[in-house]
Coordinates of C-alpha atoms and ligand atoms in Angstrom, one line a residue:
Chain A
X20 CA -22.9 20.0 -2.6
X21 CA -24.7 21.7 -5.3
X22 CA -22.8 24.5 -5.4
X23 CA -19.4 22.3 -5.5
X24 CA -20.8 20.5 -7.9
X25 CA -21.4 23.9 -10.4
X26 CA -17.6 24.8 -9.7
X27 CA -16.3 21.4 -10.7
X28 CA -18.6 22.5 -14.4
X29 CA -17.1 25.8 -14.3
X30 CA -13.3 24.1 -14.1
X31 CA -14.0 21.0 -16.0
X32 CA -10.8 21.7 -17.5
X33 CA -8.8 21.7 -14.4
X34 CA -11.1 18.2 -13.7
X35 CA -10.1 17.0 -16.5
X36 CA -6.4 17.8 -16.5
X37 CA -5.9 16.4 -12.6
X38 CA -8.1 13.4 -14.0
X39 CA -6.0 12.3 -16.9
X40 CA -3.2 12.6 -14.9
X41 CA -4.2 11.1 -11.4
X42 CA -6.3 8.2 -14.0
X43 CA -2.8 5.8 -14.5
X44 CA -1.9 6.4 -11.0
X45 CA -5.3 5.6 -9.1
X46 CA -6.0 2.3 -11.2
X47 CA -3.2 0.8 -11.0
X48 CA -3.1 0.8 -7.6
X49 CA -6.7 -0.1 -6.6
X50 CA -5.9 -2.9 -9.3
X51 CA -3.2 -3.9 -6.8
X52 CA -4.6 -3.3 -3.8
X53 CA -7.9 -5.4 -4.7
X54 CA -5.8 -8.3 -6.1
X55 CA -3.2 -8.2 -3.0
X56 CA -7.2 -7.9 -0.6
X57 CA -8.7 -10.6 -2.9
X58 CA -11.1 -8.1 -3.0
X59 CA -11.7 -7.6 0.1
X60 CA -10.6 -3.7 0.2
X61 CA -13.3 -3.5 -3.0
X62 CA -15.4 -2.2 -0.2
X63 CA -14.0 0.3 1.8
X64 CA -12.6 1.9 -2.2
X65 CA -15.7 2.3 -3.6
X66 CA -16.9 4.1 -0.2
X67 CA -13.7 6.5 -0.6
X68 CA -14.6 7.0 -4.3
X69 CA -18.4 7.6 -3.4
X70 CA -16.6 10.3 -0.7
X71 CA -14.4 11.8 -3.3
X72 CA -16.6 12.2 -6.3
X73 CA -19.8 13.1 -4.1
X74 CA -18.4 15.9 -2.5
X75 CA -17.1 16.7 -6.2
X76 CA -19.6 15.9 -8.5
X77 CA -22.7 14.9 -6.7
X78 CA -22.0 11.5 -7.9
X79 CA -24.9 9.0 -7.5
X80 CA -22.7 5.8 -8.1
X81 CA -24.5 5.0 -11.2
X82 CA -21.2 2.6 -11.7
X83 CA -20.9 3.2 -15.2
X84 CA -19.0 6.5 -15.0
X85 CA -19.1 9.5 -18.1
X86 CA -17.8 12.2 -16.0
X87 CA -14.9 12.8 -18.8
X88 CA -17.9 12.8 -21.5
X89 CA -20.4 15.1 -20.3
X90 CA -18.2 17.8 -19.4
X91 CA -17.7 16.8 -15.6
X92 CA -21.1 17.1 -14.7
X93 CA -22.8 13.8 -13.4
X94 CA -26.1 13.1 -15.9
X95 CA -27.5 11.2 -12.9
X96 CA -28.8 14.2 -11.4
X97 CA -30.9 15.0 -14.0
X98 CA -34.4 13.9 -13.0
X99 CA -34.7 11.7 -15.9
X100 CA -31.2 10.2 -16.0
X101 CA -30.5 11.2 -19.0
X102 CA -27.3 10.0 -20.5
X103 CA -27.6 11.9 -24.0
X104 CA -29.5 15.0 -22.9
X105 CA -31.0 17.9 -22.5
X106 CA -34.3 17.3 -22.6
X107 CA -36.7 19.7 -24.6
X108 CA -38.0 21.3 -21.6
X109 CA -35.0 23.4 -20.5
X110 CA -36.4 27.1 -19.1
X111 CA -35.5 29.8 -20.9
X112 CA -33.0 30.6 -17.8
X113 CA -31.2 27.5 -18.3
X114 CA -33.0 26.1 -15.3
X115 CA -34.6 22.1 -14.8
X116 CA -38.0 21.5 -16.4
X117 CA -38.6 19.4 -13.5
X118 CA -36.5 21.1 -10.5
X119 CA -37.3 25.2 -11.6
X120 CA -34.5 25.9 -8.9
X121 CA -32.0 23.8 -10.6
X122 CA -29.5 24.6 -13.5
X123 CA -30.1 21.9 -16.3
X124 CA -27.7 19.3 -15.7
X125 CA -27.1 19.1 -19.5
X126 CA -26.8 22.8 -20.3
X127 CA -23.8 23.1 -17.3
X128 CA -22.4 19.6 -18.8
X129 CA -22.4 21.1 -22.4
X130 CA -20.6 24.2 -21.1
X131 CA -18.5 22.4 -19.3
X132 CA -16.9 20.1 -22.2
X133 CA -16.4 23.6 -24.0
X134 CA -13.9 24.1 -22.1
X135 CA -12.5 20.7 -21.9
X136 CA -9.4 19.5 -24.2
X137 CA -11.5 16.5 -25.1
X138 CA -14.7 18.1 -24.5
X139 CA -16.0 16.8 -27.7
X140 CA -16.5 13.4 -26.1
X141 CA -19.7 14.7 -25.2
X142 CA -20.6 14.1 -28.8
X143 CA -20.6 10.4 -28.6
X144 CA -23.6 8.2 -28.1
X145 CA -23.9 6.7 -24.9
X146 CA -26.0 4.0 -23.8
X147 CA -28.3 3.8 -21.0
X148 CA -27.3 2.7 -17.9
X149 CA -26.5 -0.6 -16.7
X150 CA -28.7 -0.3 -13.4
X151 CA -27.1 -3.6 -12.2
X152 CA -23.8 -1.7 -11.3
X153 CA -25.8 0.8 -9.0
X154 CA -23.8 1.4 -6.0
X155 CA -20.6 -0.3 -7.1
X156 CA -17.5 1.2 -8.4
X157 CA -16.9 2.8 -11.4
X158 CA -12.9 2.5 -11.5
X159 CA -12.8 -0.9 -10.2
X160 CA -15.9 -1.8 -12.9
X161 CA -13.3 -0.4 -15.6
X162 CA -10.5 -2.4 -14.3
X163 CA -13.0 -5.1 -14.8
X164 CA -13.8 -4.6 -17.5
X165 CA -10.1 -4.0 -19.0
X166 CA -9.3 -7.7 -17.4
X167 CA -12.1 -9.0 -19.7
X168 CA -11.1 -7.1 -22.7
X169 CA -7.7 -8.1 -22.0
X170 CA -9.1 -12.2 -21.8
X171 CA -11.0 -11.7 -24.8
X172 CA -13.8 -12.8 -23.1
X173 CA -16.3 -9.2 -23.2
X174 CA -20.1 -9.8 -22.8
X175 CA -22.1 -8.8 -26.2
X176 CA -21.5 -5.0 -25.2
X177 CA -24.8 -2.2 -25.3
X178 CA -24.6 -0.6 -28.6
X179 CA -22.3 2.3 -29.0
X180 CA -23.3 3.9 -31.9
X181 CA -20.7 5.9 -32.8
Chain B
X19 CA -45.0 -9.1 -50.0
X20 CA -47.7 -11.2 -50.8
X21 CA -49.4 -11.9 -47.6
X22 CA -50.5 -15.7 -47.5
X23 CA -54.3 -17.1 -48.5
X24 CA -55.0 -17.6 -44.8
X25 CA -54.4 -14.2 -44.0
X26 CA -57.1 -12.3 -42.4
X27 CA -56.0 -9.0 -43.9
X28 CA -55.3 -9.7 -47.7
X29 CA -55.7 -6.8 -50.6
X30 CA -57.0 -5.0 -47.2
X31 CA -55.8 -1.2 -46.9
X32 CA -53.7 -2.7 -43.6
X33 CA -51.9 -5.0 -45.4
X34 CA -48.1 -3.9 -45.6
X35 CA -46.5 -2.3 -48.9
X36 CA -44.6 -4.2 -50.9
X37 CA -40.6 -3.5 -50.2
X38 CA -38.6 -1.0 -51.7
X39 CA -35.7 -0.8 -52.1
X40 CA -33.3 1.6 -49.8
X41 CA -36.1 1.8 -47.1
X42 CA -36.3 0.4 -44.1
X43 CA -40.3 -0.1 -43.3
X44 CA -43.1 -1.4 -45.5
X45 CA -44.8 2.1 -44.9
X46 CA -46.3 4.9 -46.6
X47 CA -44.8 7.5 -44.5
X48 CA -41.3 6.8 -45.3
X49 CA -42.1 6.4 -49.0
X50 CA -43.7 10.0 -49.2
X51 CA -40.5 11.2 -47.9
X52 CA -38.0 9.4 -49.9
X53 CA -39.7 10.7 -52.7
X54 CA -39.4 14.0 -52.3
X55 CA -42.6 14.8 -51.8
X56 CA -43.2 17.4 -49.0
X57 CA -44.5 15.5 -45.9
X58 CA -47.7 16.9 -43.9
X59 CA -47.9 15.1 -40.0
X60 CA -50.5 15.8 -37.4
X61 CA -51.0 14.1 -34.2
X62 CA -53.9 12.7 -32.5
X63 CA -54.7 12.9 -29.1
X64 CA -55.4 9.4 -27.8
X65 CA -59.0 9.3 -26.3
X66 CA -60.1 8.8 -22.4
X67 CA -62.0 6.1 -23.5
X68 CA -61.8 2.2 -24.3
X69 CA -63.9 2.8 -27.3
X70 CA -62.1 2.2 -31.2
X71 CA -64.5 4.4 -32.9
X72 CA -63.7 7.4 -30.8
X73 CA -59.7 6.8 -32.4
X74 CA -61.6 6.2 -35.7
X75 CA -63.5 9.3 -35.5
X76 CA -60.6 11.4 -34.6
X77 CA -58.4 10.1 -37.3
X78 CA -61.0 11.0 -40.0
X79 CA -60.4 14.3 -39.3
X80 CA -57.3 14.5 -41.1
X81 CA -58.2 12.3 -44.0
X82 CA -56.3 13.4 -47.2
X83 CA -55.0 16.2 -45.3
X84 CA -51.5 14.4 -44.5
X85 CA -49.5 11.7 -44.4
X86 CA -49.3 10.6 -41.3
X87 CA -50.5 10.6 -37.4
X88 CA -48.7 10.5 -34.4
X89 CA -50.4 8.9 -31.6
X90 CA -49.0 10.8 -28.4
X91 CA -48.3 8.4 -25.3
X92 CA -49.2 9.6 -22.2
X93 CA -48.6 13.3 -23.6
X94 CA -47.7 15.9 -20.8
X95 CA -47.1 12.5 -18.6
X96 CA -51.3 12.2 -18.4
X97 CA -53.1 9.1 -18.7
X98 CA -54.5 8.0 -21.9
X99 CA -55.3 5.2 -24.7
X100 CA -52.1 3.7 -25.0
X101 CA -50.5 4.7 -28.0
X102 CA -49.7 1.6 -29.4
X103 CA -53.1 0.5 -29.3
X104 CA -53.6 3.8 -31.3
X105 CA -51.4 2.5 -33.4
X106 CA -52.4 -1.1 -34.1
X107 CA -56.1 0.4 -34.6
X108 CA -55.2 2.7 -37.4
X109 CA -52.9 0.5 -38.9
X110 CA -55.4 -2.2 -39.2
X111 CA -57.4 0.1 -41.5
X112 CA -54.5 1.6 -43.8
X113 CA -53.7 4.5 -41.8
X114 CA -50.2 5.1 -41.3
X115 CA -49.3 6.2 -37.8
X116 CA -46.6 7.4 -36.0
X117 CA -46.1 5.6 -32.6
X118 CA -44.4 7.7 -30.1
X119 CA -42.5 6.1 -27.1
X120 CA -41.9 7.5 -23.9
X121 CA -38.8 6.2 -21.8
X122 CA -41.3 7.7 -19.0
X123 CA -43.1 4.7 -18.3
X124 CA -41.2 1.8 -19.8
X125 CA -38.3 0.4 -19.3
X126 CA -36.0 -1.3 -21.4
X127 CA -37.7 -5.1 -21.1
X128 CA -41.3 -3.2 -22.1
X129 CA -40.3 -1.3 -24.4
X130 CA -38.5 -3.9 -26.8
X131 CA -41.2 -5.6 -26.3
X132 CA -43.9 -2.9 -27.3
X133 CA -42.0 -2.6 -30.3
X134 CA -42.0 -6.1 -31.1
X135 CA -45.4 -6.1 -30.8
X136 CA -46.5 -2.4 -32.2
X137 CA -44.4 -3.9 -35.6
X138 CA -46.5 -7.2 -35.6
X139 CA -49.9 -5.4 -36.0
X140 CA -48.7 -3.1 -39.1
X141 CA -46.9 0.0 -37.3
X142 CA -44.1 0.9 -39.6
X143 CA -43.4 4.6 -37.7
X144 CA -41.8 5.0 -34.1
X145 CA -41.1 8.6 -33.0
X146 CA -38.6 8.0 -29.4
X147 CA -39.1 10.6 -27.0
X148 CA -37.9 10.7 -23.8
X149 CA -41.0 11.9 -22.1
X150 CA -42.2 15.0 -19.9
X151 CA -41.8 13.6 -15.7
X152 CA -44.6 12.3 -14.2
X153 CA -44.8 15.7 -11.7
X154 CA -46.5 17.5 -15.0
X155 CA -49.1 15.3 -15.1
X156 CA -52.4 14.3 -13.4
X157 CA -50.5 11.5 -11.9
X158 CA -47.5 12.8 -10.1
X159 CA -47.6 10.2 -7.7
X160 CA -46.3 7.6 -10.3
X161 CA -43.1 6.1 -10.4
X162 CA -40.9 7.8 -13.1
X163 CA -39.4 4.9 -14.8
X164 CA -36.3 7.1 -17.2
X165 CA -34.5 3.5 -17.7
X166 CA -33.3 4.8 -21.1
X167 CA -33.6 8.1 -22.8
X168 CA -34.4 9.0 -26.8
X169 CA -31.0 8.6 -28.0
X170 CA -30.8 5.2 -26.2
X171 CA -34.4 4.3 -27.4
X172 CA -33.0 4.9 -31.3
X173 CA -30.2 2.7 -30.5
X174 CA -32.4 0.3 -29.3
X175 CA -34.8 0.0 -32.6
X176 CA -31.6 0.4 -34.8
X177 CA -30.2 -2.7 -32.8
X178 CA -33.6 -4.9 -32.9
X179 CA -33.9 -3.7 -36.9
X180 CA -30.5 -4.3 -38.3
X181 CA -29.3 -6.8 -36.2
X182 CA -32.2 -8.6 -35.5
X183 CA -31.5 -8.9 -32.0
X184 CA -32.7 -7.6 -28.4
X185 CA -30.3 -5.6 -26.1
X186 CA -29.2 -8.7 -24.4
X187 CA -28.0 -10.2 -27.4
X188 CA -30.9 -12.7 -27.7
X189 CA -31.9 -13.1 -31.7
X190 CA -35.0 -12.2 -33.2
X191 CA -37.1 -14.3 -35.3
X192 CA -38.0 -11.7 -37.5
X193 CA -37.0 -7.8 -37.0
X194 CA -39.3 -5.0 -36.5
X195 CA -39.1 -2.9 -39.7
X196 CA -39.2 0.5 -38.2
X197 CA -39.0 3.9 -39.4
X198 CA -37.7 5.6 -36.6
X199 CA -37.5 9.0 -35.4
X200 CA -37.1 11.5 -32.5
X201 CA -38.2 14.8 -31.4
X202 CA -35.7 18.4 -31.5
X203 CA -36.3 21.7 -29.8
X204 CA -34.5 24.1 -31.2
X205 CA -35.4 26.9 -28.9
X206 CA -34.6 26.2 -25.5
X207 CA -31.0 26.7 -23.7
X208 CA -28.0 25.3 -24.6
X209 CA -29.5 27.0 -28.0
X210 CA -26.3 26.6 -29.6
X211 CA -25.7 23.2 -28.8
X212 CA -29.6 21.7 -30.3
X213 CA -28.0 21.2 -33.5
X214 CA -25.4 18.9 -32.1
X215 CA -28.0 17.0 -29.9
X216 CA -30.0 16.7 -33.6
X217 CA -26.4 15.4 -35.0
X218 CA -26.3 13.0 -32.0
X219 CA -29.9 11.4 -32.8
X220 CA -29.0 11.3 -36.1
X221 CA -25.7 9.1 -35.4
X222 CA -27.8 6.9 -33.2
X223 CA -30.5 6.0 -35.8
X224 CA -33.1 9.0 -36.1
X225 CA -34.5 8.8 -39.5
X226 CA -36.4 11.5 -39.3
X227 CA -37.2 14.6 -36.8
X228 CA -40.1 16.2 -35.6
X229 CA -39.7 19.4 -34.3
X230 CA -41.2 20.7 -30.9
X231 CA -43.5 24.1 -32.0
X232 CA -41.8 26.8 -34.3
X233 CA -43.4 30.0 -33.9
X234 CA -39.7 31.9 -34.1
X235 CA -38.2 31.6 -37.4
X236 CA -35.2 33.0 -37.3
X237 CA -34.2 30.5 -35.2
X238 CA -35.3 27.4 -36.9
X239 CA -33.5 28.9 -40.3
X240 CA -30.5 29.3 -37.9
X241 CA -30.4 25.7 -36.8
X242 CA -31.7 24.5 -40.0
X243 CA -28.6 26.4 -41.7
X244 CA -26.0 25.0 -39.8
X245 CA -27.9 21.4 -39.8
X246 CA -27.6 21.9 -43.5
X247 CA -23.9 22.7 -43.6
X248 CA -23.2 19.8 -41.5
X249 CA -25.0 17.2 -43.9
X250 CA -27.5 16.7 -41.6
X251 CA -30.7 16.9 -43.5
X252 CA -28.8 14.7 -46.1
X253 CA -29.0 11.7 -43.2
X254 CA -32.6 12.3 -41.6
X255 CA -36.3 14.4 -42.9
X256 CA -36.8 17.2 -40.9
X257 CA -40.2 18.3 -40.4
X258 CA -40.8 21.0 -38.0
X259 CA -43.4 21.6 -35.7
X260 CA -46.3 24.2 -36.2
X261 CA -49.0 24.9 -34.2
X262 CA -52.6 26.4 -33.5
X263 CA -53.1 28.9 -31.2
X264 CA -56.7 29.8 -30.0
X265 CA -56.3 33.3 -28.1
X266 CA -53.7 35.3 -26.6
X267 CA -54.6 34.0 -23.0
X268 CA -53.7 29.8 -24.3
X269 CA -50.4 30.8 -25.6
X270 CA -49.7 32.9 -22.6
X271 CA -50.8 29.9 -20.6
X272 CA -48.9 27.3 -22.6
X273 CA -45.4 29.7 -22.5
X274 CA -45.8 29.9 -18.8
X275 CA -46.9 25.9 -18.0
X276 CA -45.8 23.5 -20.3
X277 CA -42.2 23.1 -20.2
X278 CA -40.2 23.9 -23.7
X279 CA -42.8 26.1 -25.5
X280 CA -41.4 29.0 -26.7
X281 CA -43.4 31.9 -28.1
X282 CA -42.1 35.5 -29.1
X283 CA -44.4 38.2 -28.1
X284 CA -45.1 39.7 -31.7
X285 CA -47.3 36.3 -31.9
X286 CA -49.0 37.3 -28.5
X287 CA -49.4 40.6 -29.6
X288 CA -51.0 39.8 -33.4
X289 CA -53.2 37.6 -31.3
X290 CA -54.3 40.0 -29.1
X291 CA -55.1 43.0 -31.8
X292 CA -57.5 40.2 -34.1
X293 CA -60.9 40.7 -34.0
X294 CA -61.2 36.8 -34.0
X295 CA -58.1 35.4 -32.0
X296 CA -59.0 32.0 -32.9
X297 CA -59.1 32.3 -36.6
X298 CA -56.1 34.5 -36.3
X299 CA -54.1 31.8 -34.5
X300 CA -55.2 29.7 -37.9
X301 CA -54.0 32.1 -40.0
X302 CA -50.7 32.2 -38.4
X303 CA -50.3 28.2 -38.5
X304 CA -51.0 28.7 -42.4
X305 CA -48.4 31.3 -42.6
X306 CA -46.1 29.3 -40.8
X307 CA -46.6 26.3 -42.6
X308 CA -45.8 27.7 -46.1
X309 CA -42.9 29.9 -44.6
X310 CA -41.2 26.3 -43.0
X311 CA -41.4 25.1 -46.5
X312 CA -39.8 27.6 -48.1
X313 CA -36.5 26.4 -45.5
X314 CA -33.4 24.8 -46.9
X315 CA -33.2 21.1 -45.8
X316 CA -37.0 21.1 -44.6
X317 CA -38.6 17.9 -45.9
X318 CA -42.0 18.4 -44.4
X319 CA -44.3 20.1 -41.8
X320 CA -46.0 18.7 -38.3
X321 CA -48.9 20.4 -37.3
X322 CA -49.9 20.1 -33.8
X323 CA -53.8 21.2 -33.5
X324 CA -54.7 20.1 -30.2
X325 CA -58.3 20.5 -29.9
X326 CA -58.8 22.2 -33.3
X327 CA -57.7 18.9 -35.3
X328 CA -61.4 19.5 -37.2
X329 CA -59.6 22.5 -38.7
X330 CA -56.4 21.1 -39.9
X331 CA -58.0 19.9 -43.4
X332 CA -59.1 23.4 -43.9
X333 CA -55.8 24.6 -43.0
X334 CA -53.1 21.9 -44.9
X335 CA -55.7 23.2 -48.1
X336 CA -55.3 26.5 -47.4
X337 CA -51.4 26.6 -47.3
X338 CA -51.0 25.0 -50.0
X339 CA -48.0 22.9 -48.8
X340 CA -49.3 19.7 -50.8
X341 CA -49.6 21.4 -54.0
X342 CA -51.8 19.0 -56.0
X343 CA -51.0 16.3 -54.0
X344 CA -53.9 14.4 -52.0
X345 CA -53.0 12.1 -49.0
X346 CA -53.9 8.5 -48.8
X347 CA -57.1 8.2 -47.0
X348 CA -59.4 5.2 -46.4
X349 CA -61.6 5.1 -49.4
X350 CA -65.3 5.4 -47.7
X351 CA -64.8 8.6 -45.8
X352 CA -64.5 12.1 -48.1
X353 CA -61.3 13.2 -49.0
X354 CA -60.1 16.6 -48.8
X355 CA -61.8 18.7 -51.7
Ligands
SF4_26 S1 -34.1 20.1 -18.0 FE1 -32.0 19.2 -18.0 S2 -31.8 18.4 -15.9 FE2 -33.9 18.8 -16.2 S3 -34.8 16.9 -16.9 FE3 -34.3 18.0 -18.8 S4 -32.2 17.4 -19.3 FE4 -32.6 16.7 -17.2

């Protein structure tokens, strides 16, 4: 997977192109298809996501996805989840302070939003985490979230600082 | 601020300052800095040992060397005094310390907290780091907590300080009136990309930066330049990081082990032809010290003397870098000559 996961960095603009197109295609219908389940199918779409962007990305199902923002490369694998990153311990090869046999998450995600038509996304802020969406969907927890928005009715959001 | 009659601490040295105007803590630290006066920082290593007057003892080493002390937490993810208790000691006389955080082995629910707390017993100063992982340390066992990083940490203080408020929402009582600040390392990969990750603490809330160590200077004017261009050090005091060396064979050892020290080999090599490595590893800090001064957009220095803190008097005097300036120190233990 790791090595899929460096090619996906290396063609972050291709990611990013099939992305922003496939984006307005897939919500839409998982919108429909969890409304039409009563959410029923929630389940079995968040395992086909976890299939899709694991193989991809290495994705950990954080739930709060920044794929787009950190130049395709999933922060979770960094060994201290860093959402903002690197660290100051990168080797001098571009290797993990904490896994020497690893590439730095950070210096593959920064490399990757070079080459990415809004690859400076990666220079906005992001908040930690919200560990309570572990393991749930991060499509169907922006749909949510949109519904909410959409309501005017949005939990006092993290700060964003910029 | 006049502190009420009851108050245990009135006209004592840990008493906070009156507030200014434009600044954000009742501290000395940020007042040195907004006045233009060239900053001198040094850290202290918290002690293996429940006693106060070990901290006490290690902080008079510095007096009216510098302007302020870091108090590491759980530095190179090894067990020791916690640094807010650093922190609360030293404030408690006067001192004006720099509490560093760790996202290492706190999350969000203890950290807010800590800071709550650190703020109540005089600590004006937070440095956010997000920490080294428990594997380089004498505990790798531990569970490596990582619930939010520096940048999140900033965002955090910035949200308890200027909205008086935790995370969730909940309001404060009274905000913590922080001076915060995070670490940069401006020599390990993506090199080109540091000076955006310093932009990016900046935007969250970093007030000021301390640098990991410098010993290559073309680099640090590099990012220093283009940190300058980008109005950078108009937003945030810079201070970069300077260090002691005490032979060829430590900073050999310290390139190879601890993660994000980088040292060109003319400094290995100086080292190695001085009859006296030790002193020569001084003299080099010196040099350092007044070069990093001479930097565009440079508002201060950091010295980090681990295990020669005794010589970091001798040292600050010996650059130069205060001019005529002497830093606070409490008033019954000699001040630098
Ligand atoms: S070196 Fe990179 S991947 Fe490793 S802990 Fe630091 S930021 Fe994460």
């Amino acid at each position: 997977m790791y090595s899929l996961r460096r090619f996906a960095t290396r063609h972050s603009r291709a990611f990013e192109a099939f992305y922003n197109f496939a984006e307005p295609v897939i919500l839409p219908i998982m919108s429909g298809l969890s409304k039409l389940s009563g959410g029923r199918l929630d389940a079995p779409m968040t395992w086909v996501e976890k299939q899709a962007k694991g193989a991809l990305f290495d994705c950990q199902m954080c739930g709060n996805c920044v794929l787009s923002s950190t130049g395709m490369t999933c922060p979770m694998n960094c060994p201290k989840t860093i959402r903002n990153g690197p660290c100051g311990g990168v080797r001098e090869n571009g290797n993990c302070e904490v896994k020497p046999e690893m590439r730095c998450v950070w210096v593959e995600a920064w490399d990757g939003a070079s080459r990415m038509r809004g690859g400076d996304k990666i220079h906005t802020v992001q908040f930690a985490s919200d560990r309570s969406k572990r393991g749930t969907s991060a499509w169907l927890n922006i749909l949510k979230q949109r519904e909410l928005e959409a309501a005017g009715r949005v939990k006092s959001a993290p700060p964003r600082t910029q | 601020m006049n502190a009420p009659d009851h108050h245990p601490f009135v006209e004592d040295p840990g008493s906070p300052l009156p507030p200014l105007e434009g600044h954000v803590s009742l501290g000395r630290f940020e007042r040195v800095l907004r006045a233009g006066q060239f900053a001198v920082t040094s850290e202290i290593a918290p002690p293996d040992s429940a006693d106060a007057e070990e901290v006490y003892r290690r902080a008079a080493l510095f007096d009216g060397a510098i302007d302020a002390i870091n108090a590491t937490d759980g530095s190179g993810a090894n067990c020791h005094m916690s640094s807010v208790a650093v922190c609360a000691l030293l404030s408690h006389i006067g001192y004006s310390p720099i509490l560093q955080i760790s996202c290492r082995d706190k999350n969000r629910i203890a950290i807010q907290g800590d800071v709550l707390g650190a703020a109540a017993m005089g600590v004006c100063n937070v440095l956010a780091l997000t920490g080294d992982d428990v594997s380089a340390g004498d505990h790798p066992e531990a569970k490596p907590v990582f619930d939010l990083d520096s940048i999140s940490l900033l965002s955090t203080i910035k949200t308890m300080r200027d909205e008086s408020k935790f995370l969730s929402g909940r309001k404060l009582d009274m905000p913590p009136k922080i001076f915060a600040g995070s670490s940069i390392n401006p020599f390990v990969p993506p090199v080109e990309n540091r000076v955006d990750q310093l932009k990016k603490k900046i935007d969250a809330g970093a007030e000021f930066i301390q640098s990991q160590y410098c010993f290559d200077l073309t680099i640090l004017k590099d990012m220093m330049a283009r940190a300058v261009d980008a109005g950078l050090t108009e937003r945030a005091f810079i201070l970069p990081g300077v260090g002691t060396l005490a032979s060829a064979r430590t900073a050999r050892w310290l390139r190879t082990n601890v993660p994000g020290v980088y040292i060109p080999d003319e400094i290995i090599l100086r080292l190695e032809g001085a009859e006296n490595q030790k002193r020569e590893g001084q003299k080099i800090c010196v040099e350092l010290m007044q070069q990093v001064k001479e930097i565009d957009g440079v508002h201060g220095v950091h010295i980090m003397a681990y295990k020669q803190e005794e010589f970091v008097r001798e040292m600050v005097a010996e650059s130069g870098v205060l001019d005529d300036r002497e830093a606070w120190a409490p008033e019954d233990t000699g001040a630098i000559a």
